[in-house]
Amino acid sequence: MTGGQRLFIGGSWVEPDGGHYEVIDPATEGVVGQAPEASREQVYAAAAAAREAFGAWSRTTPEERAAVLDRAAGIIQRNFVPYAELAQAESGATTGTARGMQVGVGVARFRRYARVEPVEQALPPQINEAGPFGKAAVMGALAVRQPVGVVTCITSYNNPWANPAGKIAPALAMGNTVVVKPAPQDPLSVYRMAEALEAAGAPPGVVNVVSGSRAEVGEAAVESDDVDMVSFTGSTAVGRRIAEVCGRGMKRQLMELGGKGAAIVFEDADLESAVRGIGTTFSFYSGQICTAPTRVLAQRPVYDRLVAQLASYIGYLKVGDPRAEGTVVGPVISAAHRDRIESYVELGRKEGARVVAGGERPSLERGFYVAPTLLADCTNDMRVVREEIFGPVVVVLPFDEEEEAIALANDGDYGLIDYVWSGDVARAFRVARRLRTGGVGVNTVGRNMEAPFGGFKRSGVGRDVGSYALHAYSELQSIVWPG
């Protein structure tokens, strides 16, 4: 990329004060492009531009805002292949994932929030028997959703299209303005999204993008006095630090944090379906996904069979160049993250887990590859069972009775999405209702994109997706009058 990518601030493409840094292709270790390194002052300028633009943008009609989002979706769709190729180069995703799960979902999310929904709800009249003037009155009321203001969107590296689109689109639809701080590993795709929104007619300052490899860029995007809300997807550790800053400033938060999803497999389960579902840990983003069923709890009568079938499944997975036909497992995002995942596998060995499959680095000449790995005979006190590895590693524990499975599933710091496989649907739903987690998949790892998404415990704060995202990026205002 000649000259390097520029920042997008207040409707202008601006040279970064901190120069540029290299974005590396995880598969080839080659340079994809030069990403801009914003200064703290430039981040503050972006927030100020968003603040200045907020008044006019929040007063536009929902239909006008929807039209911008719809046009942006069309522009992204017309550039679908080059955008997918860039996302693949930045993130290491396979071709199918880059096209379908990254850019394709990004388009779908812009289209979804181009659908205008009511922002006002009439409430039933109420007789007020203790009015300020000592006599009864009939009071009418209206609940109105108002935009929060300026929203900082800090996005994750595992999906440089769907994740930013899932924040930017509903925030803009509700009349907010945004400052987007993309993940440092793959920010270039987010600048293409900004170009699409600019071409679609988003006024100057409504969308701003600032990136950087240094922590101060994200810190400034959170702490700026012009920011009213922070929407963050990433690790629980970083989320905690952001929450502390938001707490001091009384800023609204939407936090989608870590996960260590339990997959409970009962003896009457369809094991083939369970294996396919658990296997998505390896095929989606090489395990770099917080919703993955990485912690398998298998009822003892099917424990050995399930472990054997998972090992066999892994044997059919092609690891390698994500651009090659038939590749299922691509690289992880960086050499540092590869080393971290491998250190967890070694830790599992030391803790007493049995390495059934994987455990060795693939013999590929270049790229940050981790072999799909299955650790069996685990216990719930092992760190590999309790901590988020964020890679293609699955751990398996046995259980005997339903109550034990529920206790094991709930005995952890995370609560994003769990899974239950059972031929007894009544039991599956009974167990699901007792799991302390934001979502439960019953005999599936699929998601309904209108269902609320978010976590219990250290997996996050708030809910988004579908109409719930519109709620997340708005404040409720009550208007009351004598009926």
GROMACS .gro file of C-alpha atoms in nm, residues 5-480:
model
  476
    5GLN     CA    1  -0.318   0.403   0.511
    6ARG     CA    2  -0.440   0.735   0.654
    7LEU     CA    3  -0.669   0.794   0.951
    8PHE     CA    4  -1.030   0.902   0.897
    9ILE     CA    5  -1.117   1.197   1.120
   10GLY     CA    6  -1.401   1.443   1.075
   11GLY     CA    7  -1.462   1.341   0.714
   12SER     CA    8  -1.096   1.385   0.613
   13TRP     CA    9  -0.818   1.135   0.549
   14VAL     CA   10  -0.538   1.242   0.778
   15GLU     CA   11  -0.169   1.147   0.796
   16PRO     CA   12  -0.093   0.978   1.130
   17ASP     CA   13   0.132   1.158   1.376
   18GLY     CA   14   0.299   0.834   1.477
   19GLY     CA   15   0.382   0.712   1.128
   20HIS     CA   16   0.289   0.362   1.021
   21TYR     CA   17   0.338   0.003   1.129
   22GLU     CA   18   0.326  -0.318   0.926
   23VAL     CA   19   0.020  -0.541   0.908
   24ILE     CA   20   0.140  -0.899   0.871
   25ASP     CA   21  -0.030  -1.183   0.685
   26PRO     CA   22  -0.050  -1.470   0.939
   27ALA     CA   23  -0.029  -1.729   0.661
   28THR     CA   24   0.272  -1.599   0.468
   29GLU     CA   25   0.434  -1.366   0.724
   30GLY     CA   26   0.449  -1.111   0.444
   31VAL     CA   27   0.346  -0.747   0.474
   32VAL     CA   28  -0.017  -0.678   0.382
   33GLY     CA   29   0.006  -0.300   0.418
   34GLN     CA   30   0.101  -0.006   0.635
   35ALA     CA   31  -0.145   0.084   0.910
   36PRO     CA   32  -0.155   0.433   1.063
   37GLU     CA   33  -0.035   0.497   1.418
   38ALA     CA   34  -0.256   0.771   1.565
   39SER     CA   35  -0.139   1.000   1.841
   40ARG     CA   36  -0.342   1.056   2.154
   41GLU     CA   37  -0.424   1.405   2.026
   42GLN     CA   38  -0.559   1.265   1.698
   43VAL     CA   39  -0.786   1.026   1.887
   44TYR     CA   40  -0.918   1.318   2.091
   45ALA     CA   41  -0.972   1.507   1.764
   46ALA     CA   42  -1.173   1.216   1.627
   47ALA     CA   43  -1.394   1.214   1.938
   48ALA     CA   44  -1.438   1.591   1.912
   49ALA     CA   45  -1.539   1.555   1.547
   50ALA     CA   46  -1.793   1.290   1.644
   51ARG     CA   47  -1.928   1.521   1.916
   52GLU     CA   48  -1.965   1.808   1.669
   53ALA     CA   49  -2.146   1.587   1.419
   54PHE     CA   50  -2.378   1.430   1.674
   55GLY     CA   51  -2.638   1.707   1.694
   56ALA     CA   52  -2.723   1.716   1.325
   57TRP     CA   53  -2.698   1.338   1.274
   58SER     CA   54  -2.919   1.259   1.574
   59ARG     CA   55  -3.187   1.489   1.433
   60THR     CA   56  -3.202   1.315   1.095
   61THR     CA   57  -3.493   1.080   1.047
   62PRO     CA   58  -3.448   0.706   1.099
   63GLU     CA   59  -3.529   0.665   0.729
   64GLU     CA   60  -3.241   0.893   0.627
   65ARG     CA   61  -2.998   0.705   0.846
   66ALA     CA   62  -3.125   0.372   0.715
   67ALA     CA   63  -3.068   0.488   0.357
   68VAL     CA   64  -2.701   0.558   0.433
   69LEU     CA   65  -2.657   0.212   0.583
   70ASP     CA   66  -2.832   0.049   0.288
   71ARG     CA   67  -2.613   0.232   0.037
   72ALA     CA   68  -2.302   0.133   0.234
   73ALA     CA   69  -2.411  -0.231   0.222
   74GLY     CA   70  -2.445  -0.204  -0.155
   75ILE     CA   71  -2.097  -0.056  -0.192
   76ILE     CA   72  -1.945  -0.331   0.023
   77GLN     CA   73  -2.130  -0.594  -0.177
   78ARG     CA   74  -1.995  -0.453  -0.506
   79ASN     CA   75  -1.641  -0.480  -0.366
   80PHE     CA   76  -1.705  -0.815  -0.205
   81VAL     CA   77  -1.412  -1.014  -0.351
   82PRO     CA   78  -1.131  -0.760  -0.293
   83TYR     CA   79  -1.263  -0.686   0.055
   84ALA     CA   80  -1.269  -1.058   0.136
   85GLU     CA   81  -0.916  -1.097   0.002
   86LEU     CA   82  -0.795  -0.813   0.226
   87ALA     CA   83  -0.973  -0.960   0.529
   88GLN     CA   84  -0.815  -1.296   0.455
   89ALA     CA   85  -0.469  -1.144   0.424
   90GLU     CA   86  -0.504  -0.954   0.751
   91SER     CA   87  -0.670  -1.221   0.964
   92GLY     CA   88  -0.558  -1.551   0.812
   93ALA     CA   89  -0.916  -1.668   0.762
   94THR     CA   90  -0.996  -1.937   0.509
   95THR     CA   91  -1.161  -1.823   0.187
   96GLY     CA   92  -1.503  -1.947   0.295
   97THR     CA   93  -1.477  -1.775   0.631
   98ALA     CA   94  -1.349  -1.447   0.486
   99ARG     CA   95  -1.630  -1.434   0.232
  100GLY     CA   96  -1.920  -1.580   0.426
  101MET     CA   97  -1.854  -1.511   0.793
  102GLN     CA   98  -1.658  -1.187   0.762
  103VAL     CA   99  -1.757  -0.967   0.465
  104GLY     CA  100  -2.085  -1.149   0.404
  105VAL     CA  101  -2.202  -1.105   0.761
  106GLY     CA  102  -2.079  -0.745   0.753
  107VAL     CA  103  -2.307  -0.673   0.456
  108ALA     CA  104  -2.597  -0.851   0.627
  109ARG     CA  105  -2.557  -0.641   0.940
  110PHE     CA  106  -2.564  -0.314   0.749
  111ARG     CA  107  -2.876  -0.436   0.567
  112ARG     CA  108  -3.033  -0.544   0.898
  113TYR     CA  109  -2.995  -0.203   1.059
  114ALA     CA  110  -3.116  -0.029   0.747
  115ARG     CA  111  -3.454  -0.166   0.854
  116VAL     CA  112  -3.633   0.111   1.043
  117GLU     CA  113  -3.789   0.012   1.376
  118PRO     CA  114  -4.015   0.212   1.612
  119VAL     CA  115  -3.835   0.429   1.865
  120GLU     CA  116  -4.151   0.523   2.057
  121GLN     CA  117  -4.380   0.303   2.263
  122ALA     CA  118  -4.709   0.424   2.405
  123LEU     CA  119  -4.763   0.302   2.762
  124PRO     CA  120  -5.105   0.229   2.914
  125PRO     CA  121  -5.267   0.529   3.091
  126GLN     CA  122  -5.239   0.516   3.468
  127ILE     CA  123  -5.454   0.668   3.741
  128ASN     CA  124  -5.229   0.867   3.973
  129GLU     CA  125  -5.404   0.880   4.312
  130ALA     CA  126  -5.135   1.079   4.488
  131GLY     CA  127  -5.062   1.369   4.259
  132PRO     CA  128  -4.874   1.677   4.376
  133PHE     CA  129  -5.200   1.870   4.411
  134GLY     CA  130  -5.370   1.606   4.623
  135LYS     CA  131  -5.620   1.478   4.367
  136ALA     CA  132  -5.630   1.187   4.129
  137ALA     CA  133  -5.529   1.230   3.767
  138VAL     CA  134  -5.509   1.010   3.462
  139MET     CA  135  -5.154   1.020   3.325
  140GLY     CA  136  -5.045   0.922   2.977
  141ALA     CA  137  -4.686   0.814   2.904
  142LEU     CA  138  -4.455   0.750   2.614
  143ALA     CA  139  -4.122   0.562   2.624
  144VAL     CA  140  -3.885   0.708   2.367
  145ARG     CA  141  -3.547   0.571   2.265
  146GLN     CA  142  -3.286   0.844   2.230
  147PRO     CA  143  -2.928   0.805   2.102
  148VAL     CA  144  -2.659   0.781   2.367
  149GLY     CA  145  -2.422   1.023   2.192
  150VAL     CA  146  -2.064   0.951   2.085
  151VAL     CA  147  -1.979   0.581   2.090
  152THR     CA  148  -1.627   0.442   2.087
  153CYS     CA  149  -1.625   0.104   1.913
  154ILE     CA  150  -1.321  -0.111   1.992
  155THR     CA  151  -1.322  -0.421   1.776
  156SER     CA  152  -1.163  -0.767   1.787
  157TYR     CA  153  -0.904  -0.912   1.552
  158ASN     CA  154  -1.085  -1.236   1.474
  159ASN     CA  155  -1.342  -1.076   1.245
  160PRO     CA  156  -1.249  -0.740   1.089
  161TRP     CA  157  -1.588  -0.706   0.913
  162ALA     CA  158  -1.873  -0.864   1.108
  163ASN     CA  159  -1.760  -0.734   1.447
  164PRO     CA  160  -1.718  -0.367   1.347
  165ALA     CA  161  -2.037  -0.377   1.139
  166GLY     CA  162  -2.225  -0.517   1.439
  167LYS     CA  163  -2.129  -0.209   1.637
  168ILE     CA  164  -2.122   0.071   1.379
  169ALA     CA  165  -2.450  -0.011   1.201
  170PRO     CA  166  -2.686  -0.019   1.503
  171ALA     CA  167  -2.507   0.277   1.664
  172LEU     CA  168  -2.557   0.489   1.350
  173ALA     CA  169  -2.913   0.362   1.302
  174MET     CA  170  -3.001   0.497   1.647
  175GLY     CA  171  -2.853   0.840   1.570
  176ASN     CA  172  -2.519   0.807   1.747
  177THR     CA  173  -2.184   0.903   1.599
  178VAL     CA  174  -1.883   0.674   1.632
  179VAL     CA  175  -1.509   0.660   1.687
  180VAL     CA  176  -1.384   0.321   1.573
  181LYS     CA  177  -1.060   0.180   1.710
  182PRO     CA  178  -0.993  -0.144   1.519
  183ALA     CA  179  -0.772  -0.423   1.644
  184PRO     CA  180  -0.407  -0.346   1.565
  185GLN     CA  181  -0.354  -0.678   1.385
  186ASP     CA  182  -0.610  -0.624   1.105
  187PRO     CA  183  -0.730  -0.261   1.087
  188LEU     CA  184  -0.717  -0.208   0.711
  189SER     CA  185  -1.056  -0.368   0.646
  190VAL     CA  186  -1.221  -0.120   0.883
  191TYR     CA  187  -1.086   0.169   0.676
  192ARG     CA  188  -1.252   0.013   0.369
  193MET     CA  189  -1.576   0.012   0.570
  194ALA     CA  190  -1.525   0.381   0.647
  195GLU     CA  191  -1.473   0.451   0.277
  196ALA     CA  192  -1.801   0.275   0.199
  197LEU     CA  193  -1.988   0.480   0.459
  198GLU     CA  194  -1.833   0.803   0.332
  199ALA     CA  195  -1.934   0.716  -0.025
  200ALA     CA  196  -2.282   0.624   0.101
  201GLY     CA  197  -2.333   0.977   0.233
  202ALA     CA  198  -2.243   0.960   0.601
  203PRO     CA  199  -2.175   1.326   0.692
  204PRO     CA  200  -1.829   1.432   0.812
  205GLY     CA  201  -1.760   1.331   1.171
  206VAL     CA  202  -2.037   1.072   1.191
  207VAL     CA  203  -1.782   0.793   1.141
  208ASN     CA  204  -1.418   0.826   1.248
  209VAL     CA  205  -1.150   0.556   1.242
  210VAL     CA  206  -0.824   0.574   1.437
  211SER     CA  207  -0.581   0.286   1.472
  212GLY     CA  208  -0.252   0.209   1.637
  213SER     CA  209  -0.036  -0.064   1.780
  214ARG     CA  210   0.019   0.119   2.108
  215ALA     CA  211  -0.214   0.098   2.407
  216GLU     CA  212  -0.250   0.476   2.427
  217VAL     CA  213  -0.470   0.483   2.115
  218GLY     CA  214  -0.738   0.269   2.278
  219GLU     CA  215  -0.694   0.445   2.612
  220ALA     CA  216  -0.757   0.785   2.454
  221ALA     CA  217  -1.063   0.653   2.269
  222VAL     CA  218  -1.211   0.541   2.601
  223GLU     CA  219  -1.114   0.828   2.830
  224SER     CA  220  -1.202   1.122   2.601
  225ASP     CA  221  -1.456   1.354   2.761
  226ASP     CA  222  -1.641   1.362   2.428
  227VAL     CA  223  -1.720   0.990   2.448
  228ASP     CA  224  -2.051   0.883   2.606
  229MET     CA  225  -2.034   0.506   2.553
  230VAL     CA  226  -1.780   0.234   2.486
  231SER     CA  227  -1.864  -0.083   2.295
  232PHE     CA  228  -1.583  -0.334   2.329
  233THR     CA  229  -1.517  -0.685   2.207
  234GLY     CA  230  -1.206  -0.856   2.339
  235SER     CA  231  -1.046  -1.011   2.640
  236THR     CA  232  -1.189  -0.994   2.990
  237ALA     CA  233  -0.862  -0.846   3.120
  238VAL     CA  234  -0.879  -0.548   2.883
  239GLY     CA  235  -1.255  -0.518   2.937
  240ARG     CA  236  -1.201  -0.474   3.309
  241ARG     CA  237  -0.959  -0.186   3.253
  242ILE     CA  238  -1.203  -0.020   3.013
  243ALA     CA  239  -1.488  -0.067   3.261
  244GLU     CA  240  -1.289   0.108   3.532
  245VAL     CA  241  -1.244   0.415   3.310
  246CYS     CA  242  -1.610   0.406   3.207
  247GLY     CA  243  -1.713   0.384   3.572
  248ARG     CA  244  -1.521   0.697   3.662
  249GLY     CA  245  -1.685   0.888   3.377
  250MET     CA  246  -2.031   0.724   3.414
  251LYS     CA  247  -2.009   0.613   3.053
  252ARG     CA  248  -2.243   0.356   2.906
  253GLN     CA  249  -2.082   0.016   2.838
  254LEU     CA  250  -2.142  -0.278   2.608
  255MET     CA  251  -1.886  -0.549   2.676
  256GLU     CA  252  -1.854  -0.877   2.484
  257LEU     CA  253  -1.564  -1.050   2.655
  258GLY     CA  254  -1.409  -1.394   2.691
  259GLY     CA  255  -1.570  -1.735   2.688
  260LYS     CA  256  -1.498  -2.096   2.772
  261GLY     CA  257  -1.813  -2.257   2.639
  262ALA     CA  258  -1.918  -2.586   2.796
  263ALA     CA  259  -2.058  -2.850   2.562
  264ILE     CA  260  -2.257  -3.105   2.763
  265VAL     CA  261  -2.295  -3.432   2.571
  266PHE     CA  262  -2.541  -3.678   2.726
  267GLU     CA  263  -2.532  -4.052   2.660
  268ASP     CA  264  -2.842  -4.031   2.438
  269ALA     CA  265  -2.697  -3.756   2.219
  270ASP     CA  266  -2.647  -3.778   1.844
  271LEU     CA  267  -2.267  -3.808   1.867
  272GLU     CA  268  -2.214  -3.728   1.500
  273SER     CA  269  -2.398  -3.397   1.546
  274ALA     CA  270  -2.206  -3.323   1.866
  275VAL     CA  271  -1.871  -3.393   1.700
  276ARG     CA  272  -1.956  -3.165   1.407
  277GLY     CA  273  -2.061  -2.888   1.646
  278ILE     CA  274  -1.759  -2.918   1.871
  279GLY     CA  275  -1.541  -2.937   1.560
  280THR     CA  276  -1.634  -2.580   1.467
  281THR     CA  277  -1.378  -2.482   1.732
  282PHE     CA  278  -1.110  -2.583   1.481
  283SER     CA  279  -1.272  -2.460   1.160
  284PHE     CA  280  -1.403  -2.115   1.262
  285TYR     CA  281  -1.114  -1.868   1.290
  286SER     CA  282  -0.880  -2.151   1.400
  287GLY     CA  283  -1.043  -2.150   1.741
  288GLN     CA  284  -1.006  -1.776   1.788
  289ILE     CA  285  -1.368  -1.724   1.877
  290CYS     CA  286  -1.521  -1.664   2.219
  291THR     CA  287  -1.836  -1.866   2.145
  292ALA     CA  288  -1.651  -2.190   2.068
  293PRO     CA  289  -1.750  -2.509   2.254
  294THR     CA  290  -1.397  -2.563   2.385
  295ARG     CA  291  -1.485  -2.737   2.715
  296VAL     CA  292  -1.657  -3.070   2.647
  297LEU     CA  293  -1.839  -3.250   2.929
  298ALA     CA  294  -1.916  -3.605   2.815
  299GLN     CA  295  -2.135  -3.847   3.006
  300ARG     CA  296  -1.926  -4.148   3.100
  301PRO     CA  297  -2.106  -4.415   2.889
  302VAL     CA  298  -2.018  -4.220   2.568
  303TYR     CA  299  -1.696  -4.057   2.688
  304ASP     CA  300  -1.450  -4.290   2.511
  305ARG     CA  301  -1.653  -4.297   2.189
  306LEU     CA  302  -1.680  -3.918   2.180
  307VAL     CA  303  -1.307  -3.872   2.237
  308ALA     CA  304  -1.230  -4.125   1.962
  309GLN     CA  305  -1.470  -3.962   1.716
  310LEU     CA  306  -1.332  -3.615   1.786
  311ALA     CA  307  -0.979  -3.745   1.729
  312SER     CA  308  -1.091  -3.904   1.402
  313TYR     CA  309  -1.262  -3.580   1.298
  314ILE     CA  310  -0.942  -3.385   1.358
  315GLY     CA  311  -0.757  -3.631   1.136
  316TYR     CA  312  -0.961  -3.518   0.836
  317LEU     CA  313  -0.900  -3.145   0.886
  318LYS     CA  314  -0.660  -2.990   0.636
  319VAL     CA  315  -0.429  -2.738   0.804
  320GLY     CA  316  -0.244  -2.489   0.587
  321ASP     CA  317  -0.271  -2.206   0.336
  322PRO     CA  318  -0.614  -2.048   0.392
  323ARG     CA  319  -0.630  -1.957   0.022
  324ALA     CA  320  -0.594  -2.320  -0.088
  325GLU     CA  321  -0.898  -2.524  -0.177
  326GLY     CA  322  -0.995  -2.765   0.098
  327THR     CA  323  -0.816  -2.588   0.381
  328VAL     CA  324  -1.022  -2.601   0.697
  329VAL     CA  325  -0.778  -2.470   0.959
  330GLY     CA  326  -0.572  -2.162   0.879
  331PRO     CA  327  -0.317  -1.980   1.092
  332VAL     CA  328  -0.372  -1.794   1.416
  333ILE     CA  329  -0.326  -1.419   1.419
  334SER     CA  330   0.040  -1.386   1.521
  335ALA     CA  331   0.356  -1.565   1.626
  336ALA     CA  332   0.305  -1.442   1.982
  337HIS     CA  333  -0.045  -1.588   1.995
  338ARG     CA  334   0.076  -1.917   1.845
  339ASP     CA  335   0.337  -1.938   2.120
  340ARG     CA  336   0.073  -1.864   2.384
  341ILE     CA  337  -0.154  -2.144   2.260
  342GLU     CA  338   0.135  -2.389   2.246
  343SER     CA  339   0.232  -2.298   2.602
  344TYR     CA  340  -0.122  -2.390   2.714
  345VAL     CA  341  -0.096  -2.730   2.543
  346GLU     CA  342   0.234  -2.794   2.721
  347LEU     CA  343   0.075  -2.680   3.047
  348GLY     CA  344  -0.208  -2.929   2.990
  349ARG     CA  345   0.047  -3.208   2.954
  350LYS     CA  346   0.210  -3.108   3.281
  351GLU     CA  347  -0.129  -3.091   3.452
  352GLY     CA  348  -0.198  -3.450   3.352
  353ALA     CA  349  -0.416  -3.415   3.045
  354ARG     CA  350  -0.377  -3.674   2.770
  355VAL     CA  351  -0.295  -3.533   2.426
  356VAL     CA  352  -0.515  -3.741   2.197
  357ALA     CA  353  -0.458  -3.542   1.878
  358GLY     CA  354  -0.239  -3.251   1.778
  359GLY     CA  355  -0.002  -3.101   2.028
  360GLU     CA  356   0.279  -3.047   1.776
  361ARG     CA  357   0.343  -2.751   1.548
  362PRO     CA  358   0.249  -2.828   1.185
  363SER     CA  359   0.550  -2.870   0.957
  364LEU     CA  360   0.478  -2.571   0.735
  365GLU     CA  361   0.755  -2.349   0.606
  366ARG     CA  362   0.599  -2.022   0.715
  367GLY     CA  363   0.289  -1.892   0.887
  368PHE     CA  364   0.155  -1.898   1.242
  369TYR     CA  365  -0.005  -2.240   1.249
  370VAL     CA  366  -0.129  -2.445   1.544
  371ALA     CA  367  -0.242  -2.805   1.500
  372PRO     CA  368  -0.600  -2.879   1.610
  373THR     CA  369  -0.549  -3.032   1.952
  374LEU     CA  370  -0.764  -3.255   2.172
  375LEU     CA  371  -0.687  -3.293   2.544
  376ALA     CA  372  -0.872  -3.573   2.723
  377ASP     CA  373  -0.894  -3.702   3.080
  378CYS     CA  374  -0.901  -3.347   3.211
  379THR     CA  375  -1.021  -3.232   3.552
  380ASN     CA  376  -1.204  -2.912   3.634
  381ASP     CA  377  -0.917  -2.765   3.835
  382MET     CA  378  -0.677  -2.761   3.538
  383ARG     CA  379  -0.591  -2.420   3.395
  384VAL     CA  380  -0.646  -2.552   3.040
  385VAL     CA  381  -1.005  -2.623   3.146
  386ARG     CA  382  -1.068  -2.297   3.330
  387GLU     CA  383  -0.886  -2.038   3.118
  388GLU     CA  384  -0.965  -1.915   2.768
  389ILE     CA  385  -0.699  -2.042   2.527
  390PHE     CA  386  -0.849  -1.879   2.216
  391GLY     CA  387  -0.713  -2.132   1.973
  392PRO     CA  388  -0.790  -2.472   1.816
  393VAL     CA  389  -0.775  -2.661   2.144
  394VAL     CA  390  -1.061  -2.865   2.296
  395VAL     CA  391  -1.054  -3.021   2.644
  396VAL     CA  392  -1.275  -3.315   2.749
  397LEU     CA  393  -1.399  -3.408   3.098
  398PRO     CA  394  -1.623  -3.699   3.201
  399PHE     CA  395  -1.936  -3.672   3.416
  400ASP     CA  396  -2.185  -3.922   3.555
  401GLU     CA  397  -2.517  -3.753   3.633
  402GLU     CA  398  -2.710  -3.450   3.511
  403GLU     CA  399  -2.653  -3.253   3.831
  404GLU     CA  400  -2.278  -3.305   3.804
  405ALA     CA  401  -2.278  -3.178   3.444
  406ILE     CA  402  -2.463  -2.861   3.544
  407ALA     CA  403  -2.228  -2.802   3.837
  408LEU     CA  404  -1.919  -2.848   3.619
  409ALA     CA  405  -2.055  -2.623   3.345
  410ASN     CA  406  -2.135  -2.346   3.593
  411ASP     CA  407  -1.806  -2.377   3.783
  412GLY     CA  408  -1.606  -2.121   3.591
  413ASP     CA  409  -1.541  -1.752   3.543
  414TYR     CA  410  -1.711  -1.728   3.204
  415GLY     CA  411  -2.070  -1.751   3.089
  416LEU     CA  412  -2.107  -1.656   2.723
  417ILE     CA  413  -2.252  -1.955   2.536
  418ASP     CA  414  -2.288  -2.317   2.646
  419TYR     CA  415  -2.421  -2.614   2.449
  420VAL     CA  416  -2.629  -2.920   2.530
  421TRP     CA  417  -2.659  -3.233   2.317
  422SER     CA  418  -2.928  -3.483   2.415
  423GLY     CA  419  -3.192  -3.695   2.245
  424ASP     CA  420  -3.426  -3.598   2.530
  425VAL     CA  421  -3.525  -3.246   2.428
  426ALA     CA  422  -3.713  -3.186   2.754
  427ARG     CA  423  -3.398  -3.264   2.949
  428ALA     CA  424  -3.187  -3.047   2.719
  429PHE     CA  425  -3.412  -2.746   2.780
  430ARG     CA  426  -3.429  -2.820   3.152
  431VAL     CA  427  -3.051  -2.820   3.172
  432ALA     CA  428  -3.022  -2.512   2.951
  433ARG     CA  429  -3.235  -2.307   3.189
  434ARG     CA  430  -2.999  -2.389   3.476
  435LEU     CA  431  -2.680  -2.286   3.299
  436ARG     CA  432  -2.534  -1.951   3.406
  437THR     CA  433  -2.461  -1.832   3.059
  438GLY     CA  434  -2.593  -1.570   2.817
  439GLY     CA  435  -2.687  -1.825   2.553
  440VAL     CA  436  -2.737  -2.198   2.514
  441GLY     CA  437  -2.734  -2.401   2.195
  442VAL     CA  438  -2.953  -2.712   2.213
  443ASN     CA  439  -2.826  -2.977   1.970
  444THR     CA  440  -2.666  -2.704   1.760
  445VAL     CA  441  -2.390  -2.444   1.750
  446GLY     CA  442  -2.597  -2.224   1.519
  447ARG     CA  443  -2.720  -1.881   1.625
  448ASN     CA  444  -3.039  -1.686   1.564
  449MET     CA  445  -2.917  -1.337   1.478
  450GLU     CA  446  -3.224  -1.172   1.630
  451ALA     CA  447  -3.169  -1.340   1.968
  452PRO     CA  448  -2.996  -1.136   2.241
  453PHE     CA  449  -2.622  -1.194   2.257
  454GLY     CA  450  -2.399  -1.135   2.558
  455GLY     CA  451  -2.261  -1.298   2.866
  456PHE     CA  452  -2.299  -1.369   3.235
  457LYS     CA  453  -2.015  -1.331   3.486
  458ARG     CA  454  -1.682  -1.230   3.329
  459SER     CA  455  -1.809  -1.279   2.977
  460GLY     CA  456  -1.951  -0.931   2.949
  461VAL     CA  457  -2.207  -0.662   3.021
  462GLY     CA  458  -2.517  -0.591   2.813
  463ARG     CA  459  -2.681  -0.752   2.512
  464ASP     CA  460  -2.672  -0.683   2.142
  465VAL     CA  461  -2.766  -0.835   1.802
  466GLY     CA  462  -3.101  -0.776   1.632
  467SER     CA  463  -3.330  -0.528   1.805
  468TYR     CA  464  -3.129  -0.571   2.125
  469ALA     CA  465  -2.840  -0.383   1.965
  470LEU     CA  466  -3.070  -0.087   1.902
  471HIS     CA  467  -3.158  -0.096   2.271
  472ALA     CA  468  -2.789  -0.117   2.365
  473TYR     CA  469  -2.704   0.199   2.170
  474SER     CA  470  -2.992   0.406   2.304
  475GLU     CA  471  -3.121   0.562   2.625
  476LEU     CA  472  -3.485   0.542   2.733
  477GLN     CA  473  -3.666   0.870   2.788
  478SER     CA  474  -4.008   0.892   2.951
  479ILE     CA  475  -4.255   1.160   2.843
  480VAL     CA  476  -4.558   1.192   3.073
   0.00000   0.00000   0.00000
